XYZ file of C-alpha atoms in Angstrom:
182
model
C 7.724 4.150 16.222
C 11.195 3.845 16.341
C 14.084 1.763 13.252
C 14.932 -1.705 15.283
C 18.491 -2.379 15.317
C 19.927 -6.081 14.753
C 18.101 -7.462 17.931
C 16.759 -10.414 17.684
C 12.527 -9.470 16.540
C 9.375 -10.530 16.480
C 8.017 -11.997 12.943
C 4.859 -10.870 12.109
C 3.246 -11.794 8.500
C 0.415 -9.668 7.151
C -1.460 -10.180 3.874
C -3.282 -7.478 2.348
C -6.630 -8.234 1.183
C -9.335 -6.257 -1.043
C -10.024 -5.567 -4.366
C -8.075 -3.850 -6.512
C -7.813 -0.505 -6.741
C -7.854 0.233 -3.184
C -4.500 1.114 -2.549
C -2.475 -1.720 -0.697
C 0.362 -1.042 -2.296
C 0.086 1.909 -2.074
C -0.428 1.557 1.968
C 2.894 -0.801 1.852
C 5.034 1.338 -0.492
C 4.027 4.625 2.092
C 5.198 2.033 5.209
C 7.858 0.432 4.145
C 9.353 2.912 1.998
C 8.257 6.527 2.922
C 7.513 6.780 -0.807
C 3.853 7.302 -2.906
C 3.477 6.789 -6.606
C 0.427 8.637 -7.990
C -0.094 5.745 -10.492
C 0.743 2.508 -10.389
C 0.318 -1.306 -12.084
C -2.232 -2.643 -10.075
C -0.331 -5.970 -8.319
C 0.153 -9.423 -10.699
C 0.206 -11.835 -8.209
C 1.845 -11.066 -4.851
C 4.241 -8.821 -3.967
C 6.440 -9.256 -1.090
C 8.500 -6.556 1.077
C 9.443 -5.887 4.618
C 10.880 -3.564 7.233
C 11.129 -3.620 10.960
C 10.284 -1.647 13.475
C 10.368 -1.154 17.595
C 6.799 -0.648 18.970
C 6.414 -0.342 23.444
C 10.333 -1.720 23.272
C 9.949 -4.696 21.301
C 11.489 -5.311 17.871
C 9.261 -6.267 14.794
C 9.706 -7.085 11.639
C 6.956 -7.096 9.698
C 6.495 -9.656 6.145
C 4.143 -8.436 4.067
C 2.015 -9.676 1.504
C 1.006 -7.348 -1.249
C -1.437 -9.573 -3.032
C -3.274 -9.299 -6.211
C -6.632 -7.998 -5.546
C -8.068 -10.736 -7.800
C -9.270 -9.187 -10.715
C -8.949 -12.673 -12.809
C -11.242 -14.245 -9.456
C -14.074 -12.275 -8.684
C -15.740 -9.802 -10.750
C -14.652 -5.941 -10.378
C -17.290 -5.195 -7.708
C -18.417 -2.285 -5.949
C -16.002 -1.176 -3.377
C -18.242 -1.588 -0.341
C -18.923 -2.559 2.715
C -20.548 -5.786 1.500
C -17.217 -6.028 -0.544
C -15.083 -5.821 2.927
C -17.705 -8.823 4.516
C -16.667 -11.335 1.686
C -13.421 -11.014 2.460
C -13.728 -11.193 6.206
C -15.801 -13.882 6.143
C -12.966 -15.939 3.658
C -10.542 -15.133 5.963
C -12.038 -16.429 9.413
C -12.556 -19.546 7.391
C -9.330 -19.805 6.631
C -6.916 -18.552 8.975
C -5.833 -18.539 11.901
C -7.903 -18.150 14.542
C -5.661 -16.053 16.961
C -5.205 -13.575 14.042
C -5.237 -9.716 14.101
C -7.501 -8.657 10.916
C -7.308 -4.658 10.909
C -9.433 -3.129 8.518
C -7.815 0.435 6.248
C -10.462 2.588 5.168
C -7.794 3.615 2.624
C -7.767 7.016 0.327
C -8.839 8.805 2.904
C -7.990 12.214 1.273
C -10.734 10.951 -1.487
C -13.047 12.165 1.148
C -15.960 13.356 -1.890
C -15.340 9.764 -4.089
C -16.371 8.397 -0.261
C -18.206 5.120 -1.218
C -19.055 3.877 3.076
C -19.438 6.385 5.588
C -16.512 5.684 8.431
C -18.532 5.638 11.275
C -20.581 2.336 9.153
C -17.312 1.007 8.463
C -15.839 1.973 12.191
C -19.054 -0.374 13.396
C -18.400 -3.065 10.987
C -14.538 -3.030 12.933
C -16.272 -3.316 16.117
C -18.868 -5.732 15.112
C -16.346 -8.268 13.872
C -13.867 -7.528 16.798
C -11.016 -6.113 13.799
C -8.718 -2.758 13.846
C -10.275 0.215 11.677
C -7.876 2.971 11.129
C -8.667 5.324 7.795
C -5.383 6.171 6.199
C -3.928 7.926 3.626
C -1.093 6.269 1.412
C -0.739 9.129 -0.734
C -1.434 12.211 2.239
C 0.987 9.906 4.390
C -2.276 9.597 7.006
C -2.621 6.587 9.531
C 0.095 4.189 7.678
C 2.385 3.914 10.531
C -0.770 4.202 13.043
C -2.072 0.613 11.460
C 0.924 -1.604 11.456
C 1.767 -0.011 15.449
C -1.823 -0.214 16.514
C -2.097 -4.004 14.593
C 1.502 -4.664 16.603
C -0.376 -3.350 19.889
C -3.147 -6.708 19.062
C -0.730 -9.383 17.899
C -1.250 -12.121 20.686
C 1.767 -12.255 23.199
C 4.657 -14.566 22.417
C 4.388 -16.829 24.966
C 0.952 -17.504 23.333
C 1.647 -17.738 19.563
C 4.717 -20.515 20.931
C 2.059 -23.200 22.920
C -0.530 -23.427 20.118
C 0.633 -25.668 16.704
C 0.791 -23.456 14.402
C -1.905 -24.380 11.696
C -1.442 -25.220 7.845
C -4.074 -23.533 6.079
C -6.076 -25.336 2.738
C -6.825 -23.307 0.392
C -8.546 -26.249 -1.652
C -11.453 -26.405 0.863
C -9.334 -28.194 3.276
C -10.114 -25.845 6.112
C -7.626 -25.269 8.737
C -6.351 -28.179 10.771
C -3.011 -28.524 13.402
C 0.252 -29.464 12.140
C 2.755 -31.854 14.315
C 0.476 -35.222 13.232
C 1.393 -37.161 9.855
C -2.505 -37.981 8.809
């Protein structure tokens, strides 16, 4: 991975989903700035950062949305595979058909506090066709690799340009193709 210059870059939108305290903001901060803050405030609403990288000679501009842990929407739940399955279900219902789902088992440096065995998370990722990688924003373990794997799993640019973009109605209308009036 190298930083890209000013050449025409492919823009990739990434939305980080997960419950409060799983380290979404720390992953973004480590990837974009190579920094780690041991104590950070919970994200309120959403924050946005971007980073340009080159993967396989292709410049990619990541537009990363770090969402709040939805603590107002969901009660604080035990971080588990069940919670992850709820997030994936919502994402598959509301997201585009060609979405790349990557599951980051973050905080791999806290092995003694692990709630889900890596083998179980990996099996689930395979079951749903998602990427899986264990990361640690604190120790900078596999953070860049996560985004490189996402880059390599993206649909080809020609595949994306042939399809109409999809509009997601967050109020329950589901997905619909854009390009029509009614």
